[in-house]
PDB file of C-alpha atoms and ligand atoms in Angstrom:
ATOM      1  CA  UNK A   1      -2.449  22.768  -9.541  1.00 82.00           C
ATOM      2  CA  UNK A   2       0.629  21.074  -8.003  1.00 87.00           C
ATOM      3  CA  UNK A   3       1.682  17.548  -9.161  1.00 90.00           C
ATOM      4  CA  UNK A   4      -0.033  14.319  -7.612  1.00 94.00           C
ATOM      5  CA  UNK A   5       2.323  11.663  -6.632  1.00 96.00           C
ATOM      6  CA  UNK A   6       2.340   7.902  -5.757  1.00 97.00           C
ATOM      7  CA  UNK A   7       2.452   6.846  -2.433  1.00 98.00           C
ATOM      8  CA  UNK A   8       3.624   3.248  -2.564  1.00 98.00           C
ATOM      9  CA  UNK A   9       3.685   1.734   1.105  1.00 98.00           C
ATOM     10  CA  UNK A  10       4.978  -2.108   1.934  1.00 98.00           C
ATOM     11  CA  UNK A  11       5.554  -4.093   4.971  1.00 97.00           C
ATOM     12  CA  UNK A  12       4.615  -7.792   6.152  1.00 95.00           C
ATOM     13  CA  UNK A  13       0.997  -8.124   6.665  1.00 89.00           C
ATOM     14  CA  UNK A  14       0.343  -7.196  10.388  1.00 90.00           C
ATOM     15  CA  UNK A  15       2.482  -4.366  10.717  1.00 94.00           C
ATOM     16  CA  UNK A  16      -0.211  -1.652  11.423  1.00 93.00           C
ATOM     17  CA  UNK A  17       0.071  -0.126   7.574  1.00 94.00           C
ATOM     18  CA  UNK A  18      -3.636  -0.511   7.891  1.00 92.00           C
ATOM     19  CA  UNK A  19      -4.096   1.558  11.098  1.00 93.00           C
ATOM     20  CA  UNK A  20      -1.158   4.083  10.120  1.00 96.00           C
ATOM     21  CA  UNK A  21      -3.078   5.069   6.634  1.00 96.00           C
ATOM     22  CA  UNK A  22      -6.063   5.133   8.066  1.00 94.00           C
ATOM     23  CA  UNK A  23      -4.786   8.126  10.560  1.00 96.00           C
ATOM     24  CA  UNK A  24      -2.909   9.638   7.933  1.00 96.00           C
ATOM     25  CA  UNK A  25      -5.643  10.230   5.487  1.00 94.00           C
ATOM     26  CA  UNK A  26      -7.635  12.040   8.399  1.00 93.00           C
ATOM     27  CA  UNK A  27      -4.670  14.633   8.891  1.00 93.00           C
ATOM     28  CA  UNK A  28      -4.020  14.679   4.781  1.00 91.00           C
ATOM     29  CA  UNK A  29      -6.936  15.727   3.016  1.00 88.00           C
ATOM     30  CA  UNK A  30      -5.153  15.683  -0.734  1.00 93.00           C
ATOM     31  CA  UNK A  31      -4.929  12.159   0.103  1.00 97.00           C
ATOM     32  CA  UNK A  32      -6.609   9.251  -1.603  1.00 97.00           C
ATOM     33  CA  UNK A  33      -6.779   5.325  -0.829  1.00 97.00           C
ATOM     34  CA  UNK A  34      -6.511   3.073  -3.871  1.00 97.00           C
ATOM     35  CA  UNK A  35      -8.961   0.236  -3.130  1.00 97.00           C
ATOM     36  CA  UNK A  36      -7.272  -3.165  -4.398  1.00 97.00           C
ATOM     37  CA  UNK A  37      -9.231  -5.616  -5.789  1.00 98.00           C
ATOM     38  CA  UNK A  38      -8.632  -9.482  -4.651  1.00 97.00           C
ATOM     39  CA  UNK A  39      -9.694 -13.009  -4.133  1.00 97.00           C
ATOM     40  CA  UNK A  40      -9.026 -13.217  -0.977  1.00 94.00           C
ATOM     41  CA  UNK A  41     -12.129 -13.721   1.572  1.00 92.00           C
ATOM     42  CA  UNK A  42     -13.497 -10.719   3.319  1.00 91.00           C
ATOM     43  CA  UNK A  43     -12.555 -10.374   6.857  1.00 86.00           C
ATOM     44  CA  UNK A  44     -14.599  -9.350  10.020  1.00 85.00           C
ATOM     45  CA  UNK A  45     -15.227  -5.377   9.508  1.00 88.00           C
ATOM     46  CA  UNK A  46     -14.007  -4.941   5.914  1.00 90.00           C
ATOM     47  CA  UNK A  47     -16.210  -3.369   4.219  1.00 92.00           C
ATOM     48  CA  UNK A  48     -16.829  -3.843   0.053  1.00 94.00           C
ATOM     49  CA  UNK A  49     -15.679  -1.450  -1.624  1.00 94.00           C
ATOM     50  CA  UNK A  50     -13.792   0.660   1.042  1.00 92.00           C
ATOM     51  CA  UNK A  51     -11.536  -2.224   2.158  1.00 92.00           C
ATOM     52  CA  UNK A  52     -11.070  -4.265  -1.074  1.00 95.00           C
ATOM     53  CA  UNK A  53     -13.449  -4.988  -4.196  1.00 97.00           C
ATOM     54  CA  UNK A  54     -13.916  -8.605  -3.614  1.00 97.00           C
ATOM     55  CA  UNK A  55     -13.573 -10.492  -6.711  1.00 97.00           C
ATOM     56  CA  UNK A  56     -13.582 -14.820  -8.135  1.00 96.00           C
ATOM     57  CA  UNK A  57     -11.013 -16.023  -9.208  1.00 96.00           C
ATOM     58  CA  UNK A  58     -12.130 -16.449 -13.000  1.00 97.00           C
ATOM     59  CA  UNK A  59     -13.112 -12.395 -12.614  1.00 97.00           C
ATOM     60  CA  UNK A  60      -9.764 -11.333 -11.570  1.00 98.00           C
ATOM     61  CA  UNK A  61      -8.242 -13.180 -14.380  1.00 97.00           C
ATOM     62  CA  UNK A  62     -10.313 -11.779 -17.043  1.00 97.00           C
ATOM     63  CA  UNK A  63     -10.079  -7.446 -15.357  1.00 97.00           C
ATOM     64  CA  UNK A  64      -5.787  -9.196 -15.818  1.00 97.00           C
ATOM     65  CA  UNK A  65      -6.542  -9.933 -19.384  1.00 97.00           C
ATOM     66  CA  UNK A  66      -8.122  -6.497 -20.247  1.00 98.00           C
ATOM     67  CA  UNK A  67      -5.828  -4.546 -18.612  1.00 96.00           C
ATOM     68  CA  UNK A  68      -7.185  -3.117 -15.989  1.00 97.00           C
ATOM     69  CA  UNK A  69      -4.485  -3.531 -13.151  1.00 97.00           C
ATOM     70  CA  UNK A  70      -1.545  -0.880 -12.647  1.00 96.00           C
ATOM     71  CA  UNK A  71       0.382  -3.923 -10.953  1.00 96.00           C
ATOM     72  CA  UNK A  72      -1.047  -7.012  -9.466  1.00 96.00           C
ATOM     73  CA  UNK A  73       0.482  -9.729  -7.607  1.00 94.00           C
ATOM     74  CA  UNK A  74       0.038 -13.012  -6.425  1.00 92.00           C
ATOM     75  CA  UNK A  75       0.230 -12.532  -2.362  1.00 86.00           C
ATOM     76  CA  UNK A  76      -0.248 -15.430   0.590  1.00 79.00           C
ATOM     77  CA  UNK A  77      -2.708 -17.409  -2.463  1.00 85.00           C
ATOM     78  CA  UNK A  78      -4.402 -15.141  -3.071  1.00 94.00           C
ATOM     79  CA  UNK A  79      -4.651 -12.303  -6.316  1.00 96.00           C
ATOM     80  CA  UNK A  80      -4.376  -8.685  -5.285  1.00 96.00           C
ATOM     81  CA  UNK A  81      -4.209  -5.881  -8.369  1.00 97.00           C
ATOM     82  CA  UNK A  82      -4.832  -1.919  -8.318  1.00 97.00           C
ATOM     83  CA  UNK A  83      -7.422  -0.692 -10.715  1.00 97.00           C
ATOM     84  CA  UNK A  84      -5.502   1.286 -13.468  1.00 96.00           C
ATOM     85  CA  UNK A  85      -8.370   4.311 -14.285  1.00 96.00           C
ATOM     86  CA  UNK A  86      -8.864   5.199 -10.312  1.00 97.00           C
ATOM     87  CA  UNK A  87      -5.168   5.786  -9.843  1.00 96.00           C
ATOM     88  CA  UNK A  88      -4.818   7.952 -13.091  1.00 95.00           C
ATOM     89  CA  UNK A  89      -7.561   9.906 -12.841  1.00 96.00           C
ATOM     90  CA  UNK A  90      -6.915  10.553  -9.238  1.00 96.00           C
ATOM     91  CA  UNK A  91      -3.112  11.492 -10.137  1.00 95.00           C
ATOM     92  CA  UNK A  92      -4.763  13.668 -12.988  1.00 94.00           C
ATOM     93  CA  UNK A  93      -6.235  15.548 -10.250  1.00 95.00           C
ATOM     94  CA  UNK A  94      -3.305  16.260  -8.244  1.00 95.00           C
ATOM     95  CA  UNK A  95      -3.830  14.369  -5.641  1.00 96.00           C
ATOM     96  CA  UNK A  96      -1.346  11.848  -3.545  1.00 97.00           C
ATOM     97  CA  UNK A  97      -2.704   8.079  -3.807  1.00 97.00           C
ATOM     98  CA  UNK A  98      -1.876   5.627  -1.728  1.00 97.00           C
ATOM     99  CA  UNK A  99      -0.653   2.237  -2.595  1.00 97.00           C
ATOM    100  CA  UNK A 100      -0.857   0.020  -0.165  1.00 97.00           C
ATOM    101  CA  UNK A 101       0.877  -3.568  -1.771  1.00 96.00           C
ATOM    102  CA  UNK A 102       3.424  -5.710  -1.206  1.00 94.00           C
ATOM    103  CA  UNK A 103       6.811  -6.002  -2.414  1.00 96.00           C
ATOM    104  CA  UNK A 104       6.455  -7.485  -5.450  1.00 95.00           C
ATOM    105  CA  UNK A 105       3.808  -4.921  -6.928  1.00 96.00           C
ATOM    106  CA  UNK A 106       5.849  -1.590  -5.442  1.00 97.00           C
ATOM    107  CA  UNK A 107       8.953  -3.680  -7.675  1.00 96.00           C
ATOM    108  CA  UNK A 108       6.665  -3.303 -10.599  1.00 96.00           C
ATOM    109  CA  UNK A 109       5.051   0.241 -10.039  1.00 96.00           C
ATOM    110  CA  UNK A 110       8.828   1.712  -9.551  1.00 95.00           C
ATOM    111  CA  UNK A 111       9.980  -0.090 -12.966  1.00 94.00           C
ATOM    112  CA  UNK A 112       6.955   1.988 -15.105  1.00 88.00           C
ATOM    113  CA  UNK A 113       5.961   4.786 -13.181  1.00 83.00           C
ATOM    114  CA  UNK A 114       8.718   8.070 -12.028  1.00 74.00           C
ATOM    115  CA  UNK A 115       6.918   9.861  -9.771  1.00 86.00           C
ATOM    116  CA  UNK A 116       6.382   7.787  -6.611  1.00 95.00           C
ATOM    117  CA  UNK A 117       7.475   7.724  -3.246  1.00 98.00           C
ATOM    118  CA  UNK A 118       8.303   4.567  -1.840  1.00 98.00           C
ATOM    119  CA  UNK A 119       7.981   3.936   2.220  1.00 98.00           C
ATOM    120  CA  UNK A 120       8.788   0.321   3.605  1.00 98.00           C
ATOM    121  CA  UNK A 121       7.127  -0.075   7.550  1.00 98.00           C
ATOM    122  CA  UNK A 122       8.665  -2.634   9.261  1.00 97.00           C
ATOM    123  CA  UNK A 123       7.890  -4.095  12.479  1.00 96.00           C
ATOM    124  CA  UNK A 124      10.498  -3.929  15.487  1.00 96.00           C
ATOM    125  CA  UNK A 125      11.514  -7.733  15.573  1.00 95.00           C
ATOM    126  CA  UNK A 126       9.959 -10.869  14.373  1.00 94.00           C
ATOM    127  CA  UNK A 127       8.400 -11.783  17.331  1.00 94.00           C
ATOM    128  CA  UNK A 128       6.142  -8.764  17.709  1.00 93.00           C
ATOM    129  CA  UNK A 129       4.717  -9.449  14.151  1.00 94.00           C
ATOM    130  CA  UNK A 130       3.822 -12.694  14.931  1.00 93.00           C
ATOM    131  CA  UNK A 131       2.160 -11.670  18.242  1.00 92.00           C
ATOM    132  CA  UNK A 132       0.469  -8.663  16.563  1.00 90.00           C
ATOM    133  CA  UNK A 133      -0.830 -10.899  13.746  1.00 89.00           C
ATOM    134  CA  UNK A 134      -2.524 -13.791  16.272  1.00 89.00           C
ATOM    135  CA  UNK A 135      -3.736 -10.860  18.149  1.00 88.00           C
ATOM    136  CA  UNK A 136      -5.847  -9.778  15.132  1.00 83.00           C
ATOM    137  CA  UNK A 137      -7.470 -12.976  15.546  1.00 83.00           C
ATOM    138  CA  UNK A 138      -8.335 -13.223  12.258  1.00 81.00           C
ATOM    139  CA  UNK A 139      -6.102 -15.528  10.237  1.00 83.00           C
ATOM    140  CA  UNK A 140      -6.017 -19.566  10.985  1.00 88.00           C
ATOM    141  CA  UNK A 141      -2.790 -21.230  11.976  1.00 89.00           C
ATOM    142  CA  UNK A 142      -1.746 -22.048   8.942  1.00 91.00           C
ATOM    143  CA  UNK A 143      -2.417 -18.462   7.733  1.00 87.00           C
ATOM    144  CA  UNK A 144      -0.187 -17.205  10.225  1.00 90.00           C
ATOM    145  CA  UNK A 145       2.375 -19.725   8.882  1.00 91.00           C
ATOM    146  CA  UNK A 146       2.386 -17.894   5.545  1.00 90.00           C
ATOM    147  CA  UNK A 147       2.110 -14.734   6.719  1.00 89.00           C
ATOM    148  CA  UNK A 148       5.384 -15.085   8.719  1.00 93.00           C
ATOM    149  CA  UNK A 149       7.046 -16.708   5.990  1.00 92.00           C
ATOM    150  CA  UNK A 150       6.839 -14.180   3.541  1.00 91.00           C
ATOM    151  CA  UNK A 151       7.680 -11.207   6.052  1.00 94.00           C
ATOM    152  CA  UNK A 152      11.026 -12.519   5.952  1.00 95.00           C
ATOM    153  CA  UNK A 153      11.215 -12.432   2.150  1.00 95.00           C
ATOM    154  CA  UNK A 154       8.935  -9.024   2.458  1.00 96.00           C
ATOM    155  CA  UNK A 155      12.002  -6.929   4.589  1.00 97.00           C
ATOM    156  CA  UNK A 156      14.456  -8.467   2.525  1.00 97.00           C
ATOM    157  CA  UNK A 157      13.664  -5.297  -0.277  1.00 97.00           C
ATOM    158  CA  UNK A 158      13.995  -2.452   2.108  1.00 98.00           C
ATOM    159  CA  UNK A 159      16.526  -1.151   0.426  1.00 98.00           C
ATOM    160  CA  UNK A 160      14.379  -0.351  -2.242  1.00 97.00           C
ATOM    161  CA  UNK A 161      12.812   1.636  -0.309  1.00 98.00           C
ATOM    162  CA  UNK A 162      13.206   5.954   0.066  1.00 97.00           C
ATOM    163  CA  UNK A 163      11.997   5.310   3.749  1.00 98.00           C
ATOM    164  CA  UNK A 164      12.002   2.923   5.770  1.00 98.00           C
ATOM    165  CA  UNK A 165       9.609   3.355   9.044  1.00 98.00           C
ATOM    166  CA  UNK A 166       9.589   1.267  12.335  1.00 97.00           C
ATOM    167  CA  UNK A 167       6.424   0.480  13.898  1.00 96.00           C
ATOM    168  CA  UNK A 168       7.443   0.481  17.431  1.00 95.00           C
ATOM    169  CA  UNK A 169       5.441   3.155  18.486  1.00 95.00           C
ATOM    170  CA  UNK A 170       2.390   4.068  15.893  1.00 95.00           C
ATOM    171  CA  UNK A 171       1.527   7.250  16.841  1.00 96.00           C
ATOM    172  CA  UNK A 172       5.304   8.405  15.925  1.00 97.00           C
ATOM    173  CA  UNK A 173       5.141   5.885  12.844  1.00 97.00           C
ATOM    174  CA  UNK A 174       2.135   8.472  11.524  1.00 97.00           C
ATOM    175  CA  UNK A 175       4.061  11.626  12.472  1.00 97.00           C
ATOM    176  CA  UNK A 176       7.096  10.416  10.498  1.00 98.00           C
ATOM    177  CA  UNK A 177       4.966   9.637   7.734  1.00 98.00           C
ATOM    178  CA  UNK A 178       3.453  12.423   7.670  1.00 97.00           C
ATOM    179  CA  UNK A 179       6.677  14.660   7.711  1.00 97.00           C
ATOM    180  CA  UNK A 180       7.416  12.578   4.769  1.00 98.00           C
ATOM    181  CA  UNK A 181       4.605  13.624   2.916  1.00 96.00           C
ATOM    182  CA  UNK A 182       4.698  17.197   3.490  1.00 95.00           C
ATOM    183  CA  UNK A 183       8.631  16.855   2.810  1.00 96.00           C
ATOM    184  CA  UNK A 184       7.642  15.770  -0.927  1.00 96.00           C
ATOM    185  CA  UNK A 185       4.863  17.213  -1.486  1.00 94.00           C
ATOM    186  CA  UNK A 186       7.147  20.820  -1.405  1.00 95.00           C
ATOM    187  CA  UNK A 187       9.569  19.209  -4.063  1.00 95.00           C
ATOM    188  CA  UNK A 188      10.149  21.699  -6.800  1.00 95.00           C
ATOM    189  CA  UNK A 189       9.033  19.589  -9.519  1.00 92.00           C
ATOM    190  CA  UNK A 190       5.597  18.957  -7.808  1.00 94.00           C
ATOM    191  CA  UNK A 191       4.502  22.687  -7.601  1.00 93.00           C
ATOM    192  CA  UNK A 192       2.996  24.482  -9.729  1.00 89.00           C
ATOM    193  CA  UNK A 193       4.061  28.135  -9.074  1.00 92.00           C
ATOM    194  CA  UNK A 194       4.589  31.028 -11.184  1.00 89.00           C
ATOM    195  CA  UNK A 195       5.783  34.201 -10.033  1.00 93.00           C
ATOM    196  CA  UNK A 196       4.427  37.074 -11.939  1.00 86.00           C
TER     197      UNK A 196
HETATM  198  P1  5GP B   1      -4.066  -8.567   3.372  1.00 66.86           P
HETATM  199  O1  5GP B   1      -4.617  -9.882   2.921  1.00 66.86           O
HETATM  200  O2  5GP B   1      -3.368  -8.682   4.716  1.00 66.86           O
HETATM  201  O3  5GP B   1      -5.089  -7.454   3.319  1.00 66.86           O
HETATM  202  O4  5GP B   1      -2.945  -8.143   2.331  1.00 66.86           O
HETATM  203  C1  5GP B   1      -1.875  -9.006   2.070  1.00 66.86           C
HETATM  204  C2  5GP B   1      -0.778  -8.273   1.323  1.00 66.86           C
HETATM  205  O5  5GP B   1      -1.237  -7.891   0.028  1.00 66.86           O
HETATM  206  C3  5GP B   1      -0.334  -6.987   2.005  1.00 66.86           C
HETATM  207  O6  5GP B   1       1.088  -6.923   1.948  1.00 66.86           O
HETATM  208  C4  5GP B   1      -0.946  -5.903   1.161  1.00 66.86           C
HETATM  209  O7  5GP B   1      -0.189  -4.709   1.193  1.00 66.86           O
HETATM  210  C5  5GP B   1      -0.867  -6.556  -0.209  1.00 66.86           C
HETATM  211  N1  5GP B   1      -1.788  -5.940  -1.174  1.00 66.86           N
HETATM  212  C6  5GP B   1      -3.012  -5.411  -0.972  1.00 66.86           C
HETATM  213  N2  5GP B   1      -3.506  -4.910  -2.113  1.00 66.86           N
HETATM  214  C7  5GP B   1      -2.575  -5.118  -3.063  1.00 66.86           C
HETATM  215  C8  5GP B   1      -2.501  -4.815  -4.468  1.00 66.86           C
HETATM  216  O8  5GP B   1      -3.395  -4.245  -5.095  1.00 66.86           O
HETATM  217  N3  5GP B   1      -1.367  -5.212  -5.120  1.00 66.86           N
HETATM  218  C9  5GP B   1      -0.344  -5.855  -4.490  1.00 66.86           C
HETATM  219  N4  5GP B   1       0.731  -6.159  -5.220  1.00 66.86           N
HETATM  220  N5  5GP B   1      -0.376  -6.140  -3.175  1.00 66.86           N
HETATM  221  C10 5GP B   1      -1.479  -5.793  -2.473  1.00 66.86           C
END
């Protein structure tokens, strides 16, 4: 069985990470989504359990005091964290899970884990993230406010980053990605293969 892998992807909320994974995990099939638990409100079309495991406040803060996150972070208010067991046994397997966090949590997955991959999508300017954000319709004002603030911070790690992906076009922002992905998942140390 060849090696699973991490898959950490960042960017500023609006990007199109969402849309990009989505494609990508219909054209990868030893692909898995780690589902992220948070406080943050559901939003029109997310669906429990397949978006995000919705969680209070006081719930998150006791899964944080047994240990149950691989990384968590505080993002835009609100507590996001990815469950621990899924990620492990799903590694276990040999399969390539996604991580889809922000910076801060990729900052602590890359301190205590060596086997990820690390892909930052950023969008082409400023402006377009802001107009692809109201255009989502689905954050307030104020919201939006946040959002934008913390892209800035957000693209300031890219050079943390292996890859670093420009959403101008998506279709070629899912090819490139998944180039990338083929590209590591032939890396010697990932396959399993014996000769005689
Ligand atoms: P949104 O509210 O737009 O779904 O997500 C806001 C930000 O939180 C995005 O940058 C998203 O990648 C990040 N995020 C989602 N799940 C997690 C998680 O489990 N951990 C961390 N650190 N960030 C997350």
């Amino acid at each position: 069985m060849n090696k699973g892998f991490l898959l950490v992807v960042s960017g500023p909320s609006g990007v199109g990470k969402g849309t990009i994974l989505h494609d990508l995990m219909n054209m990868q099939k030893n692909l898995v989504y780690s589902v992220s638990c948070t406080t943050r409100k559901k939003r029109e079309g997310e669906i429990e359990g397949i978006s995000y495991f919705i969680t209070t406040y006081s719930e998150f803060e006791k899964k944080l005091d047994n240990k149950e996150f691989l990384e968590y972070a505080k993002v835009h208010n609100n507590y996001y964290g990815t469950p621990k067991d899924f990620v492990e046994q799903k590694i276990n397997e040999g399969k390539i899970v996604i991580l889809e966090i922000d910076v801060q949590g990729a900052m602590n997955v890359k301190k205590n884990s060596k086997d990820g991959v690390y892909i930052f999508v950023a969008p082409p300017s400023l402006d377009e993230l802001q107009r692809r954000i109201k255009g989502r319709g689905t954050e307030t004002e104020a919201d939006i406010d946040i959002r934008m603030h913390n892209a800035v911070g957000e693209l300031s790690y890219i050079q943390e980053y292996d890859y670093l992906i420009i959403n101008d076009h998506i279709n070629s922002a899912i090819n490139d990605i998944n180039e990338i992905i083929n590209a590591e998942k032939h890396k010697v140390n990932r396959i399993d293969y014996n000769f005689n």
